[in-house]
mmCIF file of C-alpha atoms in Angstrom:
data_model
loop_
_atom_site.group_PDB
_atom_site.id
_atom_site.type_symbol
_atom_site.label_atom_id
_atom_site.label_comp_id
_atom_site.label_asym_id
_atom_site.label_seq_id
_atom_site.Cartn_x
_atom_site.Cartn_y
_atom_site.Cartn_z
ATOM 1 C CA UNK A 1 84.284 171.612 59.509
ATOM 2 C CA UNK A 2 87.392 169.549 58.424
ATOM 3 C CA UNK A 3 89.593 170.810 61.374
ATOM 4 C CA UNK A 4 86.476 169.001 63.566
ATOM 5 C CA UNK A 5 86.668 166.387 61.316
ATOM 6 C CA UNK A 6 90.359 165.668 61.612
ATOM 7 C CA UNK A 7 90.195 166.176 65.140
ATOM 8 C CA UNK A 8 87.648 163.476 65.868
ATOM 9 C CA UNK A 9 89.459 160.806 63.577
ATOM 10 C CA UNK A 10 92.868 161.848 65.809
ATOM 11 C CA UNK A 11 90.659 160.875 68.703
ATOM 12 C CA UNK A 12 89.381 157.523 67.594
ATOM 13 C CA UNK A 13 92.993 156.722 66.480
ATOM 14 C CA UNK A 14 93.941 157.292 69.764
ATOM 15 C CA UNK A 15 91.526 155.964 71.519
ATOM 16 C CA UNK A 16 91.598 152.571 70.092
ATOM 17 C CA UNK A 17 95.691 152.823 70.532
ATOM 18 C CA UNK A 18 95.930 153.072 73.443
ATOM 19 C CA UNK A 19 92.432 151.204 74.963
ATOM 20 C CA UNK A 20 91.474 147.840 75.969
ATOM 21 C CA UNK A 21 90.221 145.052 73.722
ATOM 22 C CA UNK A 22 87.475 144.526 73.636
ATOM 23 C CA UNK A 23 87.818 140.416 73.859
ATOM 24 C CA UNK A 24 91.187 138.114 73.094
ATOM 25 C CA UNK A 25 91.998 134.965 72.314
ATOM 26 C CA UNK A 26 92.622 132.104 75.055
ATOM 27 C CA UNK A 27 93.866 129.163 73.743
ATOM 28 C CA UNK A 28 93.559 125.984 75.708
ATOM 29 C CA UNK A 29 95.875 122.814 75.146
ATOM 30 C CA UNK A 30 95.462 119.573 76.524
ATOM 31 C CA UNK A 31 98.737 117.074 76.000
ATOM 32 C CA UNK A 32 99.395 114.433 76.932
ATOM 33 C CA UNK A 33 103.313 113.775 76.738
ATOM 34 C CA UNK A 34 103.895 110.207 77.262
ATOM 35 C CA UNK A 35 105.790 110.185 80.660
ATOM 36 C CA UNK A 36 107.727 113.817 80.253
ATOM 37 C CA UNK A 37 108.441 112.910 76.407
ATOM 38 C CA UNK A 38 111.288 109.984 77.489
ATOM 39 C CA UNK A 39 109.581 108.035 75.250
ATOM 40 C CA UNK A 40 110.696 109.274 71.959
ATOM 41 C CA UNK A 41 114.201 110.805 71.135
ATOM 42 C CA UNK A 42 114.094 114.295 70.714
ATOM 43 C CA UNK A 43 110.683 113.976 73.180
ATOM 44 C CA UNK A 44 111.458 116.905 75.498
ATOM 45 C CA UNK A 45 112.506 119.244 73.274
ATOM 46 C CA UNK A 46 109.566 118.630 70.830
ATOM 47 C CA UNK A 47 107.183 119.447 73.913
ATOM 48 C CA UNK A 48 108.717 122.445 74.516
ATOM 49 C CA UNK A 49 108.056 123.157 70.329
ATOM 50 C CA UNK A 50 104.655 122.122 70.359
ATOM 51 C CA UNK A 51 103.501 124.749 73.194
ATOM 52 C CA UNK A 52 105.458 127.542 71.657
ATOM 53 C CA UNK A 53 104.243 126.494 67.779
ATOM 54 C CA UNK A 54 100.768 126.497 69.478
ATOM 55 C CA UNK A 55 100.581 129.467 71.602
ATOM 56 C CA UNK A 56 98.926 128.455 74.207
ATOM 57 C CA UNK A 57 97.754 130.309 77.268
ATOM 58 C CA UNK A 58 96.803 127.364 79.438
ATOM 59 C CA UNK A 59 97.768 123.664 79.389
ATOM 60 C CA UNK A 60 96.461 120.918 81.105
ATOM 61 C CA UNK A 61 99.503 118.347 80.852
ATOM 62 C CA UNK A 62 99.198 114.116 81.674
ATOM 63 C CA UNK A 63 102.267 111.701 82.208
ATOM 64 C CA UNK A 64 104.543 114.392 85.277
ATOM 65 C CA UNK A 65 106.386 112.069 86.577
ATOM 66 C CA UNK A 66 109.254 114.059 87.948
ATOM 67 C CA UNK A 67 111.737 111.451 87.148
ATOM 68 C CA UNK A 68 115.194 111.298 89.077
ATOM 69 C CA UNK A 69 113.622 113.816 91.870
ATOM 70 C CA UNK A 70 113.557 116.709 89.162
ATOM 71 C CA UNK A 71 110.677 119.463 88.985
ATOM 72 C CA UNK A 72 109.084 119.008 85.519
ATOM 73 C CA UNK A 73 107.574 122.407 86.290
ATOM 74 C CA UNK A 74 110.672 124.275 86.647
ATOM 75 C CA UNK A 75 112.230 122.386 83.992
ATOM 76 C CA UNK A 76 109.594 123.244 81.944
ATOM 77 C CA UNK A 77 109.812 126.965 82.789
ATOM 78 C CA UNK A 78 112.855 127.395 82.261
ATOM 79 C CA UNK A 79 113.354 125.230 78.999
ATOM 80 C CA UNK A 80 110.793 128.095 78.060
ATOM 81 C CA UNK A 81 112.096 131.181 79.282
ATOM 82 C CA UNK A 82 115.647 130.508 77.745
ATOM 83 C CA UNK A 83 113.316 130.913 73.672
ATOM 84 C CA UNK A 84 112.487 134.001 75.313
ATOM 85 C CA UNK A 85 109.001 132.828 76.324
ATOM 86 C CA UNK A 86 107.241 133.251 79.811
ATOM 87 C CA UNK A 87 105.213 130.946 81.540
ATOM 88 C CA UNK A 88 104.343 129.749 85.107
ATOM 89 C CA UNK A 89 104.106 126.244 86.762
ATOM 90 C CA UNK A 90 103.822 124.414 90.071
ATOM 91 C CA UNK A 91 105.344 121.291 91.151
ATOM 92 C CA UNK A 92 102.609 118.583 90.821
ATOM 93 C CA UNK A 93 102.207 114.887 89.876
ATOM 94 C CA UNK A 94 100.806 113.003 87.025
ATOM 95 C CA UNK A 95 98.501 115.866 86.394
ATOM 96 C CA UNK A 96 99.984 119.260 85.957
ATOM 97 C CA UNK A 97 99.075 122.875 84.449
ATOM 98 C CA UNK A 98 101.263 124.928 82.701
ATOM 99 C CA UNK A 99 99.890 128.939 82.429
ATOM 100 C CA UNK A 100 101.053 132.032 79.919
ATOM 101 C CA UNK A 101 99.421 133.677 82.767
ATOM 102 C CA UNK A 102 100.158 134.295 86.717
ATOM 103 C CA UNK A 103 99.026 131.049 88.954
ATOM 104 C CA UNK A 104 97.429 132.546 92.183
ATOM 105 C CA UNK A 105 96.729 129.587 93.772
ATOM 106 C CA UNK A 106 97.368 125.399 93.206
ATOM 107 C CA UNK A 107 96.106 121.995 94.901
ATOM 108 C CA UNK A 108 95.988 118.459 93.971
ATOM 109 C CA UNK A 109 92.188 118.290 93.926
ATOM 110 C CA UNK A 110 92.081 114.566 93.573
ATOM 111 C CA UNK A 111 95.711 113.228 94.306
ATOM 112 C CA UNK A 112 97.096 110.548 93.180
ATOM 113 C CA UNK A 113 96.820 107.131 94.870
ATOM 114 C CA UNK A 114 97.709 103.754 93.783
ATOM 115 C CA UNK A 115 97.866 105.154 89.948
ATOM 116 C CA UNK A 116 94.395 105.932 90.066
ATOM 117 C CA UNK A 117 94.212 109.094 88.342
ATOM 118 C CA UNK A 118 94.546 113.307 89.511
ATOM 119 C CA UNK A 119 92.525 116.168 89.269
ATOM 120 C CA UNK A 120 95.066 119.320 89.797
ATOM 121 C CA UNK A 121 93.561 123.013 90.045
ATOM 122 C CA UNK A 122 94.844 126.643 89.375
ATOM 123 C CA UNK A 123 93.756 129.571 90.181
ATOM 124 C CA UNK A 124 94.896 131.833 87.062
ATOM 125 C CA UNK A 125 94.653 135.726 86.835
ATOM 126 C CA UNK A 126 94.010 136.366 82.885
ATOM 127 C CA UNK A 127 94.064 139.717 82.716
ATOM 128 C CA UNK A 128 91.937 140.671 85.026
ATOM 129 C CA UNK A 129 89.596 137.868 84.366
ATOM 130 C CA UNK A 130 89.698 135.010 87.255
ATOM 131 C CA UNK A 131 89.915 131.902 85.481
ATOM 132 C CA UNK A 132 89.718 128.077 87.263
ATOM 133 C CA UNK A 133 91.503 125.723 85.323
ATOM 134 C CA UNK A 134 91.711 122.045 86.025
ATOM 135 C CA UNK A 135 94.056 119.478 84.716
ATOM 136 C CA UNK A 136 92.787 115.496 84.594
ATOM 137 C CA UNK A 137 94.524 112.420 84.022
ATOM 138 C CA UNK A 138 91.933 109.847 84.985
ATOM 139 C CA UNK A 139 92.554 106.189 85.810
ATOM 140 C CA UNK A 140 93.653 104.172 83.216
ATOM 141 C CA UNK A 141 92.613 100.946 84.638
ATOM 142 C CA UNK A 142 88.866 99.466 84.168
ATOM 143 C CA UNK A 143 89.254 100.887 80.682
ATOM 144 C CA UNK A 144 86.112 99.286 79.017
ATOM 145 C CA UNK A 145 86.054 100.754 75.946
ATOM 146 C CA UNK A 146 88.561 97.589 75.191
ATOM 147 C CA UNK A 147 85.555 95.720 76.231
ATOM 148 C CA UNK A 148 83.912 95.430 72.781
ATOM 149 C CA UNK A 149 87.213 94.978 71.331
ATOM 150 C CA UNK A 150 87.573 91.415 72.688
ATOM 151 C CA UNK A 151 90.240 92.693 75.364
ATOM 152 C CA UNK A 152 90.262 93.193 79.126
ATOM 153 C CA UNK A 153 90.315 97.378 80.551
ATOM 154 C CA UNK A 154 92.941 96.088 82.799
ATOM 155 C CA UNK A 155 95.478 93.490 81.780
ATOM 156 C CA UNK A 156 94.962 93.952 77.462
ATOM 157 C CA UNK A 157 94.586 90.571 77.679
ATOM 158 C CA UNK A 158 92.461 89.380 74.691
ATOM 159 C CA UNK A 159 89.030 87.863 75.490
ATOM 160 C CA UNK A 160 87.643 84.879 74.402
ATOM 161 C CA UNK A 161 84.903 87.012 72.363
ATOM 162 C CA UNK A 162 83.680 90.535 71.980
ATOM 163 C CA UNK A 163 82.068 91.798 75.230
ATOM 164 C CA UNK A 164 79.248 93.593 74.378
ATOM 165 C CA UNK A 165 76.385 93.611 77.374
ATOM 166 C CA UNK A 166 76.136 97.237 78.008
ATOM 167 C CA UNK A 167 75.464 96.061 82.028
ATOM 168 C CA UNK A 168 79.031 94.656 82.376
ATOM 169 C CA UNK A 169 80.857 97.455 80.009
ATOM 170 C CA UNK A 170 79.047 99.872 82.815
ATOM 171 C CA UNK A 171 79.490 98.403 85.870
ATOM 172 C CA UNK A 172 83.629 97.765 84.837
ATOM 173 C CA UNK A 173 83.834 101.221 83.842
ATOM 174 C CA UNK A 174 82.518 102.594 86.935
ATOM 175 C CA UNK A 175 84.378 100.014 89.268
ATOM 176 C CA UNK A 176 87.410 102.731 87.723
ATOM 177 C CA UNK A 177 88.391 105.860 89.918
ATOM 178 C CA UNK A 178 87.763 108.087 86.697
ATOM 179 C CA UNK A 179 83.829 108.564 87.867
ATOM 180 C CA UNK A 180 85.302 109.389 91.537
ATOM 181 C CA UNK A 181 87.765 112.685 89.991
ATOM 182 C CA UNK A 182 85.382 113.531 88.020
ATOM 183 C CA UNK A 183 82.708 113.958 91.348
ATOM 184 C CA UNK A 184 84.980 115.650 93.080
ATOM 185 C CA UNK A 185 85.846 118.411 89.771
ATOM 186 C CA UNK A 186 82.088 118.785 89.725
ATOM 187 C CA UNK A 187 81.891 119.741 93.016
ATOM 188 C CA UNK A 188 84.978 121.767 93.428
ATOM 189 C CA UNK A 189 83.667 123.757 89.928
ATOM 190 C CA UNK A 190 80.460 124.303 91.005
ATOM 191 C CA UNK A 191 82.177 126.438 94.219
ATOM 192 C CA UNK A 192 84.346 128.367 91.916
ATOM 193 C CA UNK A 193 81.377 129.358 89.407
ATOM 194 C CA UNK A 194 79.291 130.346 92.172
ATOM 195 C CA UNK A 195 81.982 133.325 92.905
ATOM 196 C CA UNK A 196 82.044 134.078 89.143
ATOM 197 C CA UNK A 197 85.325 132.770 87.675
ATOM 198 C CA UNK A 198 85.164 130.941 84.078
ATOM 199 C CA UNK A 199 86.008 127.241 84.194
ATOM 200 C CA UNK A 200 87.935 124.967 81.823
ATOM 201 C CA UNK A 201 88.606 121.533 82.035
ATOM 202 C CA UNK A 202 91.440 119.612 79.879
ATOM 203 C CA UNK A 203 92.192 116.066 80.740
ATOM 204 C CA UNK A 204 93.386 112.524 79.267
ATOM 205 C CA UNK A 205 89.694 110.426 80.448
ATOM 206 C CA UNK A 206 91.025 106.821 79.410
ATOM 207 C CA UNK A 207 87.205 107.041 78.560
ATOM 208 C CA UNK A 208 85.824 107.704 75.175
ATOM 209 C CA UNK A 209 82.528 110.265 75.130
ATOM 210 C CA UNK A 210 78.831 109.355 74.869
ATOM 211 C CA UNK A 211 78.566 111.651 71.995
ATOM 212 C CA UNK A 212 81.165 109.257 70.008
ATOM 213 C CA UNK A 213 80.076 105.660 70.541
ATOM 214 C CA UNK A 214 76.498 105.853 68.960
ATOM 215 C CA UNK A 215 73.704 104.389 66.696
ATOM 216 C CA UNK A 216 75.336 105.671 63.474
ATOM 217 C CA UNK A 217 78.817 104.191 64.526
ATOM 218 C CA UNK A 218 78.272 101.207 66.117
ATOM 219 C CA UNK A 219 79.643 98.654 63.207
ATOM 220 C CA UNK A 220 82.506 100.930 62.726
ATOM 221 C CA UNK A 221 85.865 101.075 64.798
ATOM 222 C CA UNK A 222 84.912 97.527 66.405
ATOM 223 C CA UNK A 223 81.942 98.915 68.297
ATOM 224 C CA UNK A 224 80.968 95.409 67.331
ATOM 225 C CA UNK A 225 77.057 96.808 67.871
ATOM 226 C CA UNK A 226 77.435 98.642 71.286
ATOM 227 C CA UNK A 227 75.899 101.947 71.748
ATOM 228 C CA UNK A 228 77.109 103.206 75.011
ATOM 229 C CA UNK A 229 76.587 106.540 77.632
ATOM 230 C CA UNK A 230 79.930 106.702 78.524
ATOM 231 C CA UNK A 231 79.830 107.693 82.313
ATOM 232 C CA UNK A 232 82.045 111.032 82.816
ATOM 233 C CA UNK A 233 81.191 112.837 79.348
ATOM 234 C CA UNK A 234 77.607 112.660 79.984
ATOM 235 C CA UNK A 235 77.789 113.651 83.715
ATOM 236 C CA UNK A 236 79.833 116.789 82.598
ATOM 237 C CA UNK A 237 77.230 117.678 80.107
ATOM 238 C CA UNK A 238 74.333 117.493 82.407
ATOM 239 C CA UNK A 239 75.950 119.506 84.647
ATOM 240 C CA UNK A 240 76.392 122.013 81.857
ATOM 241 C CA UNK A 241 79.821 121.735 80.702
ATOM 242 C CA UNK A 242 80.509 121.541 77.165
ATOM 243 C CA UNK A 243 82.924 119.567 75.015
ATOM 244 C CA UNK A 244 84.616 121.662 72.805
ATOM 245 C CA UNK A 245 85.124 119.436 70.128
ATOM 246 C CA UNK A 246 81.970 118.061 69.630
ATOM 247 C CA UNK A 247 80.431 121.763 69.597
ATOM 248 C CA UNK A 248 82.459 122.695 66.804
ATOM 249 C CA UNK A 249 82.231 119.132 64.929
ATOM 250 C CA UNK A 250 79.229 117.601 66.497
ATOM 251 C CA UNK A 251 79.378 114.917 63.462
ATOM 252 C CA UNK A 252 81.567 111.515 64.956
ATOM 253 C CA UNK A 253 81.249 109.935 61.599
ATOM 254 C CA UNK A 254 82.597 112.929 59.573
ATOM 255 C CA UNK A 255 84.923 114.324 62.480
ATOM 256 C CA UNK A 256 85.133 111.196 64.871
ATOM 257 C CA UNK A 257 88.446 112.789 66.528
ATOM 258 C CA UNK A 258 90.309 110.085 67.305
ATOM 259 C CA UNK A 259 93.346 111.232 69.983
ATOM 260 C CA UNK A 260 94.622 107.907 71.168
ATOM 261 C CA UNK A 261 96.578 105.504 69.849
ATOM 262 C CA UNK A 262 98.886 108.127 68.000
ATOM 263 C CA UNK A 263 101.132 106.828 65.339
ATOM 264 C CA UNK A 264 104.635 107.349 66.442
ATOM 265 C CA UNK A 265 107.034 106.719 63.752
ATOM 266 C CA UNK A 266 110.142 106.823 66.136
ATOM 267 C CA UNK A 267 108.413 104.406 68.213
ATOM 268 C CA UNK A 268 108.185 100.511 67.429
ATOM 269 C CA UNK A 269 104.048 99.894 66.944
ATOM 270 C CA UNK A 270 104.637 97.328 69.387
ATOM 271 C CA UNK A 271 105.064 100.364 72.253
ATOM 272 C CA UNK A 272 101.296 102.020 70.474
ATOM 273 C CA UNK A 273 98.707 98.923 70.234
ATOM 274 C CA UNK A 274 97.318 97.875 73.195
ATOM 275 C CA UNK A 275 94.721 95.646 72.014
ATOM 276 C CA UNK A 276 96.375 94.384 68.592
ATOM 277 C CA UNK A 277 94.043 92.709 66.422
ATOM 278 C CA UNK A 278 91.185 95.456 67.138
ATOM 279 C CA UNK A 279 90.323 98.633 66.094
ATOM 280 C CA UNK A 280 90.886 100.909 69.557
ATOM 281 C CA UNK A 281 90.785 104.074 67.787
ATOM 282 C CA UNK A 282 88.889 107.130 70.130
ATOM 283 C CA UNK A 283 88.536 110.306 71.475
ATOM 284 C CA UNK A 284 89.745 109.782 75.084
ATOM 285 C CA UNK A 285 91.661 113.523 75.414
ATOM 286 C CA UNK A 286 89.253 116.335 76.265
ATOM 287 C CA UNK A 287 88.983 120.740 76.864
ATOM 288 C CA UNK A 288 85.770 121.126 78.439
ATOM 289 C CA UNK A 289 84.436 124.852 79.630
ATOM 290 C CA UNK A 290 81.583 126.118 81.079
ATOM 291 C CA UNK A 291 79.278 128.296 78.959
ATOM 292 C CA UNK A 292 79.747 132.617 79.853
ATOM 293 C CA UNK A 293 78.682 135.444 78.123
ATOM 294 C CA UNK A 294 82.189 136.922 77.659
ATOM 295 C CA UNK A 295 83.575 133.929 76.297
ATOM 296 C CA UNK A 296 83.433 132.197 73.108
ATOM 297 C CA UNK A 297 84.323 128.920 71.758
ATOM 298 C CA UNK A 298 86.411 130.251 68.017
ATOM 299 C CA UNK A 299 88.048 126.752 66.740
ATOM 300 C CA UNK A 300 89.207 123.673 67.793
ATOM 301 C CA UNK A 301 92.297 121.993 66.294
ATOM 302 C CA UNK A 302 94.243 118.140 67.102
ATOM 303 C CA UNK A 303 97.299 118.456 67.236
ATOM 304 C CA UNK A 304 99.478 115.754 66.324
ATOM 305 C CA UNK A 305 100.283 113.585 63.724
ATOM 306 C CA UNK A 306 97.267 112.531 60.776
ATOM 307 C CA UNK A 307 98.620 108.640 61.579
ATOM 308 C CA UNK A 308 96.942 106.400 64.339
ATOM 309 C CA UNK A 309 97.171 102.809 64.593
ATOM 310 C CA UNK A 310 94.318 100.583 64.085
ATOM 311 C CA UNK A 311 94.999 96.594 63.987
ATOM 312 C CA UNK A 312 98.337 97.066 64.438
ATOM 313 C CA UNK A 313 98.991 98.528 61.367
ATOM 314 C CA UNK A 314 100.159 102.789 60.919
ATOM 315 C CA UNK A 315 97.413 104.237 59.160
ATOM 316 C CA UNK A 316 96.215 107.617 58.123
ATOM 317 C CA UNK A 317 93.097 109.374 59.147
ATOM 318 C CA UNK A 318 90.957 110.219 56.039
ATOM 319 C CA UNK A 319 88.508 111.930 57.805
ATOM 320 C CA UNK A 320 87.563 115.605 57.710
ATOM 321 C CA UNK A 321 89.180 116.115 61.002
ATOM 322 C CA UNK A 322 91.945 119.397 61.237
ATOM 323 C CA UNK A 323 94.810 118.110 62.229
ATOM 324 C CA UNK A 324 97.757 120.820 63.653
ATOM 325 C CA UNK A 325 100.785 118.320 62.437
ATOM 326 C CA UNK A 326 104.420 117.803 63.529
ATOM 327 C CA UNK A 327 107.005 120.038 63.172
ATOM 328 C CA UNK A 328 109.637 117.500 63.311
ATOM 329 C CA UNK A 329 109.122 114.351 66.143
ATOM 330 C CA UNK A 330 106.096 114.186 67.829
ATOM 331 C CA UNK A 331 106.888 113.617 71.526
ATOM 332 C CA UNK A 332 103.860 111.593 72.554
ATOM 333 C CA UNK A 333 101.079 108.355 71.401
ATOM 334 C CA UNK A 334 98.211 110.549 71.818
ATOM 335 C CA UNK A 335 97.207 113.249 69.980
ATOM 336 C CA UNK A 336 96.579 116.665 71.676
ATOM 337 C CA UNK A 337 93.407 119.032 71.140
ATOM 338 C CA UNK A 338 93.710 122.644 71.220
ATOM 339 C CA UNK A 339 90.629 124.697 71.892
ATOM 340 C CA UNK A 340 90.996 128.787 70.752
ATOM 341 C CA UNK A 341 88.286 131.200 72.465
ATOM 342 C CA UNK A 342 87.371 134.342 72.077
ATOM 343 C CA UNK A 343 87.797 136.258 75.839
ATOM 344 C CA UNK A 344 85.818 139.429 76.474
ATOM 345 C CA UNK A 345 87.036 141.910 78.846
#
């Protein structure tokens, strides 16, 4: 009876040795890095520390510029590879996508015109799984949520008063190109879910969420009173997309988020407030994926410094947000969100 015994446990030992997982993590990053990181000493090198201290599998990156007629892709590849680390990128602009993970296939779904904004998408072979990833860096112009803060989407300039009629805050956020990408992911995702691949989304909006800027807020972070539906969260919702952060902290006043403006402490504030004398603290950086059975949302993280700026002063969050600091410089003045899911195979 014990040789049986002993034979079965040899079996299970070495069946689970040498088997599958049954699931993984995938961990999603979206960063923003402030025109390739030139905007901080020490920038491109810290980007290249964040996504190894993070270990992330796919990241949605805003601000390529390929300055000087480089390949931010390659450089970022090999930069990389020479830690000993492997990754894959293609060239692309303003948007861009950075995989642990083989790309099969690339385009500039929404390209970029007149600074309007990009939609890139991959085609990424996890393992066996066929993933669609999308990167977004939507247009930063029309950017109403400045609106209530007594300053123009556009030029910063500071109004006369607080706008606050919820007709005008609409119509100048939708005479942006953000609502346009956004279409055109929708569509594009549909086509790829329809042949069975899971979807992610990660993207700098330059539009807060309609799960942030409600009834319970609306006197704080100079709201000054408006309660809005934010166009391009609520259209990804109702077409069944879900943002990560708000399903893990679905709270705004305990866990309001806040990714943008980051305090930089290499940078003069000067360089991270926009709108001065207000309070332009919000969510604006996003990982979206559409629900599956064999995946699982785990945690969800900010990466980035605890300081923002509010009034042009540096402050520090006292929220119950988790916050993923620093190693040393932060490269960026947003603050990234990393989303860590459970894969099974």
């Amino acid at each position: 009876m014990n040789k049986f015994l002993i034979l079965f446990l040899l079996l299970v030992f070495v069946a689970s040795c040498s088997g599958k997982k049954d699931a993984e993590e995938l961990r999603v990053l979206q960063f923003n890095i402030w025109q390739e990181g030139t905007q901080v000493e020490g920038g491109y090198d810290a980007i290249i520390n964040e996504i190894i201290r993070t270990k992330a599998d796919l990241i949605a990156l805003s601000e390529v510029r390929n300055y000087n007629d480089t390949n931010l892709s390659e450089r970022l590849v090999a930069s990389l590879k020479k830690k000993g680390f492997e990754y894959y990128s293609l060239k692309s602009q303003d948007s861009g996508i950075l995989s642990r993970y083989p790309i099969t296939f690339q385009e500039a779904l929404y390209p970029v015109k007149d600074d309007r904004g990009s939609v890139y998408k991959a085609l990424i072979d996890v393992n066996g799984v066929k993933v669609a990833f999308y990167s977004a860096h939507l247009d930063y112009r029309n950017c109403a949520l400045y609106l209530p803060r007594g300053y123009d989407g556009s030029s910063w300039e500071k109004l006369d008063a607080p706008q606050t009629d919820l007709n005008v805050i609409r119509e100048d956020n939708l005479a942006s190109k953000r609502d346009d990408a956004i279409q055109v992911f929708l569509s594009d995702a549909k086509k790829e879910l329809e042949k069975g691949r899971l979807v992610f989304l990660g993207g700098d909006f330059n539009e807060p969420s309609h799960r942030d800027w409600v009834e319970e807020n609306k006197n704080l972070y100079d709201h000054n009173g408006v309660v809005m539906k934010w166009h391009n969260t609520l259209s990804l919702e109702n077409s069944g997309f879900i943002d990560t952060y708000r399903e893990i902290y679905p709270n705004p006043i305990s866990h309001p988020g806040f990714t943008y403006p980051a305090d930089n402490p290499l940078v003069d504030i000067k360089r991270l407030a926009w709108s001065p004398e207000a309070d332009d603290r919000d969510r604006i950086d996003f990982v979206f994926y559409y629900p599956n059975a064999n995946l699982s949302l785990k945690e969800v993280t900010i990466v980035g410094p605890k300081g923002s700026v509010s009034r042009n002063q540096r402050i520090v969050e006292t929220s119950q947000d988790v916050f993923l600091q620093p190693l040393d410089v932060w490269p960026t003045d947003h603050k990234a969100v990393l989303a860590t899911f459970n894969l099974k195979k």
